[in-house]
Each structure stands twice: as C-alpha cells, then as structure tokens.
mmCIF file of C-alpha atoms in Angstrom:
data_model
loop_
_atom_site.group_PDB
_atom_site.id
_atom_site.type_symbol
_atom_site.label_atom_id
_atom_site.label_comp_id
_atom_site.label_asym_id
_atom_site.label_seq_id
_atom_site.Cartn_x
_atom_site.Cartn_y
_atom_site.Cartn_z
ATOM 1 C CA PRO I 2 109.683 89.502 -10.120
ATOM 2 C CA ASN I 3 108.814 87.492 -13.164
ATOM 3 C CA THR I 4 105.801 88.801 -15.114
ATOM 4 C CA VAL I 5 103.886 87.036 -17.754
ATOM 5 C CA LYS I 6 102.869 89.589 -20.562
ATOM 6 C CA VAL I 7 99.475 88.555 -22.066
ATOM 7 C CA HIS I 8 99.167 89.302 -25.725
ATOM 8 C CA TYR I 9 96.105 90.680 -27.354
ATOM 9 C CA LYS I 10 94.441 90.871 -30.762
ATOM 10 C CA GLU I 11 91.613 92.970 -32.194
ATOM 11 C CA ILE I 12 88.238 91.744 -33.521
ATOM 12 C CA LYS I 13 86.827 94.470 -35.823
ATOM 13 C CA ASN I 14 84.040 96.479 -34.034
ATOM 14 C CA ILE I 15 84.428 94.307 -30.865
ATOM 15 C CA GLY I 16 87.710 95.131 -29.334
ATOM 16 C CA PHE I 17 90.846 93.069 -27.924
ATOM 17 C CA VAL I 18 91.044 89.608 -26.668
ATOM 18 C CA PRO I 19 93.844 87.355 -25.643
ATOM 19 C CA SER I 20 95.949 86.371 -28.868
ATOM 20 C CA ASP I 21 95.750 82.751 -27.598
ATOM 21 C CA TRP I 22 91.943 82.710 -27.943
ATOM 22 C CA LYS I 23 90.642 81.507 -31.459
ATOM 23 C CA ILE I 24 88.444 83.733 -33.572
ATOM 24 C CA LYS I 25 85.585 81.811 -35.094
ATOM 25 C CA LYS I 26 82.603 82.684 -37.038
ATOM 26 C CA ILE I 27 79.192 81.276 -35.697
ATOM 27 C CA SER I 28 78.831 79.472 -38.744
ATOM 28 C CA GLU I 29 82.152 77.381 -38.025
ATOM 29 C CA ILE I 30 80.831 76.118 -34.594
ATOM 30 C CA ALA I 31 77.046 75.986 -35.307
ATOM 31 C CA ASP I 32 74.650 74.001 -37.407
ATOM 32 C CA PHE I 33 73.154 75.688 -40.366
ATOM 33 C CA ILE I 34 71.674 79.016 -38.840
ATOM 34 C CA THR I 35 68.162 79.195 -39.845
ATOM 35 C CA LYS I 36 64.998 81.343 -38.709
ATOM 36 C CA GLY I 37 61.374 80.303 -38.457
ATOM 37 C CA ALA I 38 58.177 80.931 -40.243
ATOM 38 C CA THR I 39 54.535 81.517 -39.667
ATOM 39 C CA PRO I 40 52.519 78.291 -39.644
ATOM 40 C CA THR I 41 49.398 79.862 -41.140
ATOM 41 C CA THR I 42 51.159 80.824 -44.225
ATOM 42 C CA TYR I 43 51.572 77.149 -44.897
ATOM 43 C CA GLY I 44 48.098 76.173 -44.241
ATOM 44 C CA PHE I 45 48.445 75.285 -40.554
ATOM 45 C CA GLU I 46 46.004 76.556 -37.848
ATOM 46 C CA TRP I 47 46.701 77.416 -34.148
ATOM 47 C CA ARG I 48 45.763 74.784 -31.831
ATOM 48 C CA ASP I 49 44.661 74.555 -28.180
ATOM 49 C CA SER I 50 47.404 72.311 -27.313
ATOM 50 C CA GLY I 51 50.505 70.373 -28.987
ATOM 51 C CA ILE I 52 53.992 71.955 -29.677
ATOM 52 C CA PRO I 53 54.678 75.458 -28.362
ATOM 53 C CA PHE I 54 55.321 78.062 -31.049
ATOM 54 C CA PHE I 55 57.429 81.070 -29.675
ATOM 55 C CA LYS I 56 57.678 84.593 -30.837
ATOM 56 C CA SER I 57 60.270 87.441 -30.399
ATOM 57 C CA ASP I 58 58.734 88.298 -27.015
ATOM 58 C CA CYS I 59 60.273 84.957 -25.543
ATOM 59 C CA ILE I 60 63.571 87.126 -25.416
ATOM 60 C CA LYS I 61 63.368 89.351 -22.453
ATOM 61 C CA ASP I 62 66.542 90.901 -20.720
ATOM 62 C CA GLY I 63 68.644 87.872 -21.725
ATOM 63 C CA LYS I 64 66.257 85.461 -20.237
ATOM 64 C CA PHE I 65 63.882 83.012 -21.746
ATOM 65 C CA VAL I 66 60.271 83.695 -21.076
ATOM 66 C CA PHE I 67 56.968 81.890 -22.590
ATOM 67 C CA GLY I 68 55.506 85.310 -23.683
ATOM 68 C CA ASP I 69 52.617 85.301 -25.889
ATOM 69 C CA PHE I 70 53.152 82.034 -27.410
ATOM 70 C CA GLU I 71 50.760 79.535 -29.436
ATOM 71 C CA PHE I 72 50.377 76.063 -29.936
ATOM 72 C CA ILE I 73 51.013 74.038 -33.317
ATOM 73 C CA SER I 74 50.396 70.638 -34.262
ATOM 74 C CA GLU I 75 52.996 67.823 -34.652
ATOM 75 C CA ASP I 76 52.388 68.045 -38.418
ATOM 76 C CA ALA I 77 53.089 71.775 -38.571
ATOM 77 C CA HIS I 78 56.226 71.182 -36.296
ATOM 78 C CA GLN I 79 57.717 68.522 -38.693
ATOM 79 C CA ALA I 80 56.838 70.793 -41.715
ATOM 80 C CA LEU I 81 58.644 73.680 -40.190
ATOM 81 C CA SER I 82 61.542 71.348 -39.143
ATOM 82 C CA ARG I 83 64.360 73.640 -39.674
ATOM 83 C CA SER I 84 63.113 76.112 -36.826
ATOM 84 C CA LYS I 85 62.865 73.508 -34.353
ATOM 85 C CA ILE I 86 64.375 74.466 -31.090
ATOM 86 C CA GLN I 87 65.546 72.334 -28.003
ATOM 87 C CA SER I 88 67.409 73.175 -24.749
ATOM 88 C CA GLY I 89 70.719 74.766 -25.128
ATOM 89 C CA ASP I 90 69.795 76.512 -28.425
ATOM 90 C CA ILE I 91 70.728 80.068 -28.659
ATOM 91 C CA LEU I 92 68.037 82.627 -29.997
ATOM 92 C CA ILE I 93 68.679 86.053 -31.486
ATOM 93 C CA SER I 94 66.119 88.430 -32.505
ATOM 94 C CA ILE I 95 66.771 89.447 -36.074
ATOM 95 C CA THR I 96 64.092 92.224 -36.531
ATOM 96 C CA GLY I 97 62.972 95.169 -34.536
ATOM 97 C CA GLU I 98 65.071 95.361 -31.532
ATOM 98 C CA VAL I 99 67.954 93.073 -32.952
ATOM 99 C CA GLY I 100 70.774 91.313 -31.209
ATOM 100 C CA LYS I 101 68.771 90.233 -28.130
ATOM 101 C CA VAL I 102 69.749 86.732 -27.236
ATOM 102 C CA VAL I 103 68.723 83.908 -24.946
ATOM 103 C CA ILE I 104 69.627 80.516 -24.510
ATOM 104 C CA VAL I 105 66.713 78.060 -24.346
ATOM 105 C CA PRO I 106 66.346 76.410 -20.836
ATOM 106 C CA GLU I 107 66.177 72.784 -19.871
ATOM 107 C CA ASN I 108 62.574 73.006 -19.115
ATOM 108 C CA VAL I 109 61.806 73.686 -22.893
ATOM 109 C CA LEU I 110 62.200 70.100 -24.369
ATOM 110 C CA GLU I 111 60.955 71.116 -27.905
ATOM 111 C CA GLY I 112 59.208 74.144 -29.510
ATOM 112 C CA ASN I 113 59.172 76.194 -32.524
ATOM 113 C CA ILE I 114 60.108 79.810 -33.811
ATOM 114 C CA ASN I 115 58.999 82.429 -36.248
ATOM 115 C CA GLN I 116 60.594 84.391 -38.764
ATOM 116 C CA HIS I 117 61.814 87.120 -36.096
ATOM 117 C CA ILE I 118 64.162 84.904 -34.525
ATOM 118 C CA ALA I 119 67.310 83.020 -35.614
ATOM 119 C CA ARG I 120 68.400 79.616 -34.157
ATOM 120 C CA ILE I 121 72.096 79.032 -33.439
ATOM 121 C CA ARG I 122 72.610 75.202 -32.288
ATOM 122 C CA VAL I 123 76.335 74.779 -31.325
ATOM 123 C CA ASN I 124 77.632 71.501 -32.840
ATOM 124 C CA ASN I 125 81.336 71.593 -31.739
ATOM 125 C CA ASP I 126 82.611 69.609 -28.761
ATOM 126 C CA SER I 127 85.296 72.158 -28.065
ATOM 127 C CA VAL I 128 82.559 74.907 -27.762
ATOM 128 C CA ASP I 129 80.339 75.598 -24.901
ATOM 129 C CA SER I 130 76.909 76.995 -25.998
ATOM 130 C CA ARG I 131 76.620 79.006 -22.577
ATOM 131 C CA PHE I 132 79.874 80.644 -23.231
ATOM 132 C CA ILE I 133 78.706 81.700 -26.675
ATOM 133 C CA TYR I 134 75.534 83.035 -25.072
ATOM 134 C CA HIS I 135 77.039 85.148 -22.652
ATOM 135 C CA TRP I 136 79.609 86.649 -25.093
ATOM 136 C CA MET I 137 76.620 87.637 -27.419
ATOM 137 C CA ASN I 138 74.676 88.925 -24.696
ATOM 138 C CA GLN I 139 77.128 91.794 -24.140
ATOM 139 C CA GLU I 140 76.087 95.383 -24.721
ATOM 140 C CA LYS I 141 78.983 95.841 -27.318
ATOM 141 C CA VAL I 142 77.658 93.000 -29.297
ATOM 142 C CA ARG I 143 74.250 94.349 -29.597
ATOM 143 C CA ASN I 144 75.654 97.529 -30.517
ATOM 144 C CA TYR I 145 77.548 95.967 -33.469
ATOM 145 C CA TYR I 146 74.333 94.331 -34.646
ATOM 146 C CA ASN I 147 72.773 97.928 -34.463
ATOM 147 C CA LEU I 148 75.562 99.150 -36.591
ATOM 148 C CA ILE I 149 75.163 96.593 -39.483
ATOM 149 C CA LYS I 150 71.293 96.458 -39.321
ATOM 150 C CA THR I 151 69.333 97.642 -42.184
ATOM 151 C CA GLY I 152 66.073 99.453 -42.419
ATOM 152 C CA LEU I 153 64.680 102.399 -40.326
ATOM 153 C CA ALA I 154 61.039 101.783 -40.296
ATOM 154 C CA TYR I 155 61.773 97.846 -39.899
ATOM 155 C CA PRO I 156 65.245 97.246 -38.662
ATOM 156 C CA GLN I 157 66.717 93.773 -39.433
ATOM 157 C CA ILE I 158 69.838 91.803 -39.465
ATOM 158 C CA SER I 159 70.439 88.976 -42.035
ATOM 159 C CA LEU I 160 71.094 85.498 -41.324
ATOM 160 C CA GLN I 161 74.362 85.764 -43.021
ATOM 161 C CA GLN I 162 75.266 88.555 -40.810
ATOM 162 C CA VAL I 163 74.548 86.190 -37.821
ATOM 163 C CA ARG I 164 76.462 83.602 -39.464
ATOM 164 C CA ASP I 165 79.594 86.060 -40.218
ATOM 165 C CA THR I 166 79.720 87.226 -36.567
ATOM 166 C CA GLU I 167 82.905 86.728 -35.077
ATOM 167 C CA ILE I 168 83.496 85.301 -31.642
ATOM 168 C CA PRO I 169 86.762 84.747 -29.585
ATOM 169 C CA ILE I 170 86.870 81.081 -28.048
ATOM 170 C CA PRO I 171 89.392 80.233 -25.310
ATOM 171 C CA GLU I 172 90.045 76.559 -24.633
ATOM 172 C CA ILE I 173 86.874 74.549 -23.590
ATOM 173 C CA ALA I 174 87.913 74.273 -19.923
ATOM 174 C CA GLU I 175 88.217 78.130 -19.587
ATOM 175 C CA GLN I 176 84.838 78.522 -21.560
ATOM 176 C CA ARG I 177 83.075 76.121 -19.239
ATOM 177 C CA LYS I 178 84.763 77.974 -15.964
ATOM 178 C CA ILE I 179 83.481 81.299 -17.439
ATOM 179 C CA ALA I 180 80.092 80.302 -18.137
ATOM 180 C CA ASP I 181 79.699 78.477 -14.600
ATOM 181 C CA ILE I 182 80.837 81.873 -12.899
ATOM 182 C CA LEU I 183 78.485 84.029 -14.834
ATOM 183 C CA SER I 184 75.622 81.347 -14.444
ATOM 184 C CA THR I 185 76.041 81.573 -10.797
ATOM 185 C CA TRP I 186 75.386 85.336 -10.987
ATOM 186 C CA ASP I 187 72.346 84.525 -13.120
ATOM 187 C CA LYS I 188 70.856 82.284 -10.448
ATOM 188 C CA ALA I 189 71.418 84.872 -8.048
ATOM 189 C CA ILE I 190 69.789 87.528 -10.118
ATOM 190 C CA GLU I 191 66.855 85.348 -10.731
ATOM 191 C CA LEU I 192 66.426 84.320 -6.907
ATOM 192 C CA LYS I 193 66.453 88.002 -6.104
ATOM 193 C CA GLU I 194 63.900 88.793 -9.040
ATOM 194 C CA LYS I 195 61.691 86.052 -7.661
ATOM 195 C CA LEU I 196 61.942 87.374 -4.012
ATOM 196 C CA ILE I 197 60.952 90.926 -5.223
ATOM 197 C CA GLU I 198 57.805 89.608 -7.208
ATOM 198 C CA GLN I 199 56.856 87.893 -3.868
ATOM 199 C CA LYS I 200 57.233 91.042 -1.618
ATOM 200 C CA LYS I 201 55.258 93.005 -4.403
ATOM 201 C CA GLU I 202 52.317 90.401 -4.089
ATOM 202 C CA GLN I 203 52.575 90.653 -0.545
ATOM 203 C CA LYS I 204 52.015 94.177 -0.658
ATOM 204 C CA LYS I 205 49.305 94.125 -3.192
ATOM 205 C CA GLY I 206 47.604 91.799 -0.848
ATOM 206 C CA LEU I 207 48.130 94.536 2.172
ATOM 207 C CA MET I 208 46.812 97.215 -0.103
ATOM 208 C CA GLN I 209 43.550 95.436 -0.784
ATOM 209 C CA ARG I 210 43.000 94.459 2.871
ATOM 210 C CA LEU I 211 44.023 97.796 4.601
ATOM 211 C CA LEU I 212 42.967 100.390 1.908
ATOM 212 C CA THR I 213 39.445 98.789 1.749
ATOM 213 C CA GLY I 214 39.054 98.420 5.767
ATOM 214 C CA LYS I 215 38.531 94.610 5.373
ATOM 215 C CA VAL I 216 41.409 94.470 7.779
ATOM 216 C CA ARG I 217 41.859 97.168 10.381
ATOM 217 C CA LEU I 218 45.109 97.911 12.290
ATOM 218 C CA PRO I 219 44.992 97.495 16.137
ATOM 219 C CA GLY I 220 43.398 100.460 17.768
ATOM 220 C CA PHE I 221 41.069 101.576 15.243
ATOM 221 C CA GLU I 222 37.410 101.095 14.864
ATOM 222 C CA GLY I 223 34.292 102.953 13.573
ATOM 223 C CA GLU I 224 32.984 103.388 10.052
ATOM 224 C CA TRP I 225 34.887 104.853 7.339
ATOM 225 C CA GLU I 226 33.337 107.858 5.437
ATOM 226 C CA SER I 227 32.343 107.862 1.605
ATOM 227 C CA LYS I 228 33.998 110.761 -0.109
ATOM 228 C CA LEU I 229 34.560 112.063 -3.639
ATOM 229 C CA MET I 230 38.344 112.655 -4.213
ATOM 230 C CA LYS I 231 37.689 116.105 -5.055
ATOM 231 C CA ASN I 232 36.857 116.449 -1.128
ATOM 232 C CA CYS I 233 40.330 115.080 -0.120
ATOM 233 C CA ILE I 234 42.803 116.733 -2.803
ATOM 234 C CA ASN I 235 43.615 119.479 -4.947
ATOM 235 C CA ILE I 236 45.376 118.923 -8.419
ATOM 236 C CA LEU I 237 48.158 121.113 -9.882
ATOM 237 C CA ASN I 238 48.516 120.644 -13.542
ATOM 238 C CA GLY I 239 51.839 121.192 -15.149
ATOM 239 C CA PHE I 240 52.775 124.349 -17.142
ATOM 240 C CA PRO I 241 53.368 124.249 -21.111
ATOM 241 C CA PHE I 242 56.883 125.431 -20.663
ATOM 242 C CA LYS I 243 58.147 126.704 -24.178
ATOM 243 C CA SER I 244 60.234 124.041 -26.119
ATOM 244 C CA GLU I 245 62.792 126.822 -27.451
ATOM 245 C CA PHE I 246 64.395 126.694 -23.913
ATOM 246 C CA PHE I 247 64.531 122.879 -23.797
ATOM 247 C CA ASN I 248 68.072 121.548 -23.705
ATOM 248 C CA GLU I 249 70.051 118.447 -22.739
ATOM 249 C CA ARG I 250 73.279 120.307 -21.946
ATOM 250 C CA GLY I 251 72.162 120.516 -18.239
ATOM 251 C CA GLU I 252 71.402 124.317 -18.208
ATOM 252 C CA GLY I 253 68.655 125.341 -16.057
ATOM 253 C CA MET I 254 65.972 122.971 -14.269
ATOM 254 C CA PRO I 255 65.335 119.280 -15.006
ATOM 255 C CA LEU I 256 61.947 118.941 -16.819
ATOM 256 C CA ILE I 257 59.500 116.207 -15.662
ATOM 257 C CA ARG I 258 57.320 115.193 -18.695
ATOM 258 C CA VAL I 259 54.933 112.049 -18.948
ATOM 259 C CA ARG I 260 57.868 110.115 -20.320
ATOM 260 C CA ASP I 261 60.220 110.876 -17.352
ATOM 261 C CA ILE I 262 57.982 109.716 -14.494
ATOM 262 C CA LYS I 263 59.279 106.322 -14.603
ATOM 263 C CA ALA I 264 62.756 107.252 -16.218
ATOM 264 C CA LYS I 265 65.871 106.897 -14.087
ATOM 265 C CA VAL I 266 67.617 109.807 -15.141
ATOM 266 C CA LEU I 267 66.177 113.276 -16.429
ATOM 267 C CA THR I 268 67.705 114.272 -19.585
ATOM 268 C CA THR I 269 65.857 117.476 -20.868
ATOM 269 C CA PHE I 270 66.301 120.785 -18.862
ATOM 270 C CA TYR I 271 64.435 124.088 -19.112
ATOM 271 C CA SER I 272 66.557 127.448 -19.040
ATOM 272 C CA GLY I 273 63.536 129.750 -19.378
ATOM 273 C CA GLU I 274 61.693 131.481 -16.324
ATOM 274 C CA TYR I 275 59.321 129.652 -14.321
ATOM 275 C CA SER I 276 56.991 129.975 -11.143
ATOM 276 C CA ASP I 277 58.318 128.209 -8.033
ATOM 277 C CA GLU I 278 54.637 126.496 -7.572
ATOM 278 C CA TYR I 279 55.963 124.219 -10.508
ATOM 279 C CA ILE I 280 59.026 122.925 -8.899
ATOM 280 C CA ILE I 281 58.388 119.186 -7.844
ATOM 281 C CA LYS I 282 60.700 117.935 -4.725
ATOM 282 C CA LYS I 283 61.311 114.554 -3.395
ATOM 283 C CA GLY I 284 58.059 113.195 -1.459
ATOM 284 C CA ASP I 285 55.716 115.024 -4.240
ATOM 285 C CA VAL I 286 53.073 112.740 -5.660
ATOM 286 C CA ILE I 287 52.810 113.212 -9.473
ATOM 287 C CA VAL I 288 50.754 111.516 -12.043
ATOM 288 C CA GLY I 289 51.041 111.142 -15.702
ATOM 289 C CA MET I 290 48.000 112.211 -17.637
ATOM 290 C CA ASP I 291 48.656 110.581 -21.056
ATOM 291 C CA GLY I 292 49.352 106.765 -22.175
ATOM 292 C CA GLU I 293 49.866 104.820 -18.981
ATOM 293 C CA PHE I 294 48.457 106.646 -16.092
ATOM 294 C CA ASN I 295 51.805 106.224 -14.118
ATOM 295 C CA ILE I 296 51.849 107.571 -10.539
ATOM 296 C CA THR I 297 54.899 107.886 -8.117
ATOM 297 C CA MET I 298 56.197 109.696 -5.197
ATOM 298 C CA TRP I 299 59.060 111.649 -6.561
ATOM 299 C CA ASP I 300 62.454 110.546 -5.258
ATOM 300 C CA LYS I 301 65.155 112.454 -7.558
ATOM 301 C CA ALA I 302 66.342 115.805 -7.827
ATOM 302 C CA GLU I 303 64.129 118.947 -8.073
ATOM 303 C CA GLY I 304 62.466 119.254 -11.439
ATOM 304 C CA LEU I 305 59.709 121.396 -13.256
ATOM 305 C CA LEU I 306 56.253 119.923 -13.570
ATOM 306 C CA ASN I 307 55.534 120.043 -17.378
ATOM 307 C CA GLN I 308 52.112 119.927 -18.929
ATOM 308 C CA ARG I 309 50.234 116.764 -19.062
ATOM 309 C CA VAL I 310 51.629 115.688 -15.495
ATOM 310 C CA MET I 311 49.485 116.498 -12.416
ATOM 311 C CA LYS I 312 50.658 116.989 -8.849
ATOM 312 C CA ILE I 313 48.275 115.740 -5.947
ATOM 313 C CA ILE I 314 48.011 117.889 -2.904
ATOM 314 C CA PRO I 315 46.222 116.581 0.038
ATOM 315 C CA GLU I 316 43.633 118.790 1.767
ATOM 316 C CA LYS I 317 43.838 119.226 5.512
ATOM 317 C CA GLY I 318 43.059 115.888 7.396
ATOM 318 C CA TYR I 319 44.385 113.598 4.752
ATOM 319 C CA ASP I 320 47.763 111.826 4.616
ATOM 320 C CA LEU I 321 49.480 112.068 1.299
ATOM 321 C CA TYR I 322 51.119 108.669 1.483
ATOM 322 C CA PHE I 323 47.525 107.064 1.969
ATOM 323 C CA ILE I 324 46.137 109.163 -0.838
ATOM 324 C CA TYR I 325 49.126 107.960 -2.990
ATOM 325 C CA GLN I 326 48.427 104.173 -2.168
ATOM 326 C CA LEU I 327 44.760 104.634 -2.708
ATOM 327 C CA LEU I 328 45.353 106.243 -6.308
ATOM 328 C CA ILE I 329 47.411 103.309 -7.480
ATOM 329 C CA PRO I 330 44.698 100.752 -8.084
ATOM 330 C CA LEU I 331 42.120 103.327 -8.983
ATOM 331 C CA LEU I 332 44.261 104.812 -11.783
ATOM 332 C CA LYS I 333 44.962 101.328 -13.124
ATOM 333 C CA LYS I 334 41.155 100.741 -13.271
ATOM 334 C CA ILE I 335 40.495 103.950 -15.006
ATOM 335 C CA GLU I 336 43.251 103.282 -17.334
ATOM 336 C CA ALA I 337 41.649 99.751 -17.967
ATOM 337 C CA LEU I 338 38.199 101.293 -18.659
ATOM 338 C CA THR I 339 39.275 104.122 -20.867
ATOM 339 C CA SER I 340 38.833 103.458 -24.554
ATOM 340 C CA SER I 341 41.297 104.861 -26.971
ATOM 341 C CA THR I 342 42.445 103.995 -30.583
ATOM 342 C CA THR I 343 45.608 105.937 -30.004
ATOM 343 C CA VAL I 344 46.908 107.366 -26.625
ATOM 344 C CA LYS I 345 44.531 107.250 -23.629
ATOM 345 C CA HIS I 346 44.152 110.802 -21.711
ATOM 346 C CA LEU I 347 43.308 111.341 -18.018
ATOM 347 C CA SER I 348 41.384 114.538 -16.886
ATOM 348 C CA ASN I 349 41.278 116.181 -13.521
ATOM 349 C CA LYS I 350 37.633 115.373 -13.400
ATOM 350 C CA ASP I 351 38.437 111.693 -13.811
ATOM 351 C CA VAL I 352 40.543 111.769 -10.547
ATOM 352 C CA TYR I 353 38.283 114.201 -8.678
ATOM 353 C CA GLU I 354 35.026 112.031 -9.338
ATOM 354 C CA PHE I 355 36.779 108.937 -7.643
ATOM 355 C CA LYS I 356 34.321 107.544 -4.989
ATOM 356 C CA VAL I 357 36.519 106.445 -1.842
ATOM 357 C CA LYS I 358 36.079 105.459 1.673
ATOM 358 C CA MET I 359 38.158 107.488 4.252
ATOM 359 C CA PRO I 360 39.324 106.619 7.719
ATOM 360 C CA SER I 361 40.484 109.194 10.321
ATOM 361 C CA PHE I 362 43.531 110.963 9.643
ATOM 362 C CA GLU I 363 45.370 108.839 12.347
ATOM 363 C CA GLU I 364 44.270 105.581 10.760
ATOM 364 C CA GLN I 365 45.264 106.897 7.226
ATOM 365 C CA GLN I 366 48.705 107.627 8.779
ATOM 366 C CA ALA I 367 49.021 104.303 10.496
ATOM 367 C CA ILE I 368 48.035 102.438 7.049
ATOM 368 C CA GLY I 369 50.420 104.757 5.301
ATOM 369 C CA LYS I 370 53.173 103.757 7.554
ATOM 370 C CA VAL I 371 52.506 99.925 6.882
ATOM 371 C CA LEU I 372 52.719 100.375 3.014
ATOM 372 C CA PHE I 373 55.762 102.743 3.227
ATOM 373 C CA ASN I 374 57.495 99.997 5.103
ATOM 374 C CA ALA I 375 56.339 97.476 2.597
ATOM 375 C CA ASP I 376 57.688 99.819 -0.336
ATOM 376 C CA MET I 377 61.158 100.510 1.377
ATOM 377 C CA GLU I 378 61.783 96.830 1.542
ATOM 378 C CA ILE I 379 60.842 96.211 -2.167
ATOM 379 C CA LEU I 380 63.312 99.356 -2.908
ATOM 380 C CA PHE I 381 65.967 97.804 -0.894
ATOM 381 C CA ARG I 382 65.706 94.464 -2.641
ATOM 382 C CA GLU I 383 65.661 96.182 -5.951
ATOM 383 C CA ARG I 384 68.860 98.037 -5.167
ATOM 384 C CA GLU I 385 70.362 94.702 -4.039
ATOM 385 C CA LEU I 386 69.220 93.362 -7.520
ATOM 386 C CA GLU I 387 70.771 96.152 -9.386
ATOM 387 C CA PHE I 388 73.988 95.676 -7.615
ATOM 388 C CA LEU I 389 74.109 92.127 -8.571
ATOM 389 C CA LYS I 390 73.293 93.161 -12.236
ATOM 390 C CA GLN I 391 76.198 95.645 -12.034
ATOM 391 C CA GLN I 392 78.340 93.112 -10.648
ATOM 392 C CA LYS I 393 77.670 90.530 -13.365
ATOM 393 C CA LYS I 394 78.095 93.359 -15.993
ATOM 394 C CA GLY I 395 81.636 94.171 -14.570
ATOM 395 C CA LEU I 396 82.541 90.448 -14.603
ATOM 396 C CA MET I 397 81.522 89.857 -17.979
ATOM 397 C CA GLN I 398 83.795 92.931 -19.219
ATOM 398 C CA LEU I 399 86.733 91.116 -17.469
ATOM 399 C CA LEU I 400 86.175 87.527 -18.145
ATOM 400 C CA LEU I 401 84.881 87.659 -21.902
ATOM 401 C CA THR I 402 87.601 89.731 -22.986
ATOM 402 C CA GLY I 403 90.297 88.036 -21.127
ATOM 403 C CA LYS I 404 91.531 90.788 -19.044
ATOM 404 C CA ILE I 405 91.095 88.513 -16.050
ATOM 405 C CA ARG I 406 91.911 84.757 -16.900
ATOM 406 C CA VAL I 407 90.425 81.978 -14.798
ATOM 407 C CA LYS I 408 92.135 78.907 -13.474
ATOM 408 C CA CYS I 409 90.911 75.690 -14.861
#
C-alpha cells in the first residue's frame, strides 16, 4: 500500500512539528506586544463604574474570569491606551505564576490590564488567534517559560521573551479546524462545570434545610435535642511522626498531613514504627487544624494521621455521615471568625464546644443518606469533567503537534 511519510522539524525546548508548518515568532504575527500599568501611579483614581481594569487573577485554568477587577475612567483608559484589551486578544501572565494564558471572550468589549499581564493581539490574516491561544495553553509551553524565567522571590518573564516565543503555524484552514475542535471540548467542559456548580448549590440548600430541621423527611417528627459536640464525638489527634523517617520513595505508609487533605495524591511516606490507631482508612472523617479548616471523608488508600490533623469518631447513637455534614458549615463559620495575622489554628475545644441540635439516630441516618446521594452525584459529574479534560489534553497533544492531521 502507498504511505505518505510526514516529515518533522524541531523547535528548541518545545519539540517536533510537521515540516510544512511555518515557524514564526509571536512578534511576527501580532501587534507590538505590551503590558499594562497601575492607573494610580499616573494620578488616576479607581471609580465605582467605567472601564473594567483587570489583574492577573482574570486568568484561571485557561479561562477568562472577571476576578478582583476595578473600574477606571475613560480618561485613564485613553492615557493607558497601549494596554487596552478587546475580545480575541490573548493575555499572558508575566510575573508570579508565569505563562498562564487566556483569550478574551466576546462579552468583554473593552478593558485594561495591569503590569503583571502582557497583551498579544494577532494582526495577521493567515493566523487564527484561537489557534495561538490553544498552542500557548499547553503544559510544555508553560514549562518553557518556567525554564527561562528570572527571579526566585519574584519570578518573571520579559516582554521580549514573549515576543521571541516561536510558534508552529499550519495553513489557516487547518488552524481553524484545530481551534474549532478544541473549542468544542472547551464548551463541553464549561457546561459540565456549570452543572457541577448547580448541583453544589442544590446540595447546599439541602444541607441548610435538612441539617437545621427546617424541612423534615417523611416519617419523622418530634423536637431535636440541643447538644454540645463533645457529647456526640471523640477526637483523635494526629501523631508527631519523626521527620527523619519521611521519604518520597514510597517506603512505608503514606503520611496524611494538613496539606494532603485536599491533595489528589499522597507523596510523603513514613518508614518508622507506628500505632495502628493512627491508620486512616476509607470512610474516616478527618479535619485540618491549620490554615483552612478543611474536612473530608477519606476516599484514598490507607495513611497515617499526622500531627495537626484530627480524626472525628462518633459516639454511640450518632451517625458519622450526619456529623460530617453538620461539621462542614460549622468549620467554615469558625474559620471566618478566627482572627490571625499568619496561619489560623483549630483546637479540639473549638470543635467540642459547637452547639448543635440532634435528631434521633434513625433520622440522622436518613438525612445522611440523602446528602450522601447528593455528594455521589457531584462526584460522578466531577469524574465526567476530569475525563473531558483528559480527552482535551490528549487531543491537544495530537492536534497541536501535527501527529494527527485534520481534513480541511
């Protein structure tokens, strides 16, 4: 059979692309690449309304969000004309977490940016800005910027480094086709994220109604009893395991520290001796005692309960899942009330002194089951979302390197 051999060429620090793709510097396909400034430096005040002025928090996971934006006057906007933005512009973070990119959506008709963001405005009819955005939004491109950044305490890349970034560019029809395919996945991801947010809001409403007794499940009546949490649970505090036995080679048992409560993967292990009472298993409820008072029902492999993490153990007659759900808003409340200039700390006493109203054990179980089902639906949607993100990542690796060519 006849085969067509595709020839490739290499871009330094980036990898191989088809040889028929042209290699262009960003400066060759865009208007003069510039960054913003702070209006107050030039004597302009923030306004209650006017032109939106965006900071680097407008770039989140490859999407444009309004973030902590301010308003500036039309005069300030004109004075800072070099950093005006419009839909279709590409924004890139050039300080801090460098290399994050976003394309300005159609609903942002005008705006301005600060000095932590650079603006790329494609001005070439043979280049689709959406293709450039998708190409720059790859992990390997961010890794490249991290490789060339300067400054440890204040990492940054220069405008010249952005201008000199090389991008492989296929014919315009192929660019558009690739951008269309990836944009379809972006829309599916966005819809799934909105659905998850809706489900979370629904669950929050369920919690507010069911955990307070404002709404009762069928078959239950009677007053709930006022209790202190110390009458309902016991707390096991984590053990101060010796750091000399810590390792990242997978030797021994995984260690569950405060930072690991929300982590997807446990990376630190403990190879010393330990008591079985500190083993955390699936279904155990644990709480971080420093910073954010995160609570979770453990769903990963067994690990060891490290210091500054507590395990919640229900007394007889109390349902663990109900207690877990009850603690979520209570911990958020105490976190908000705890004043600290550095890191916030949670004590056993803080938790034990929570005043709560408790239904019968049977009603606790029934409420717990309803909330568990709501959690499972959210988890199922989140797994669907993760699958979509992985699909898109795989497509990017194939389409943006030319390993798979699209028909135009």
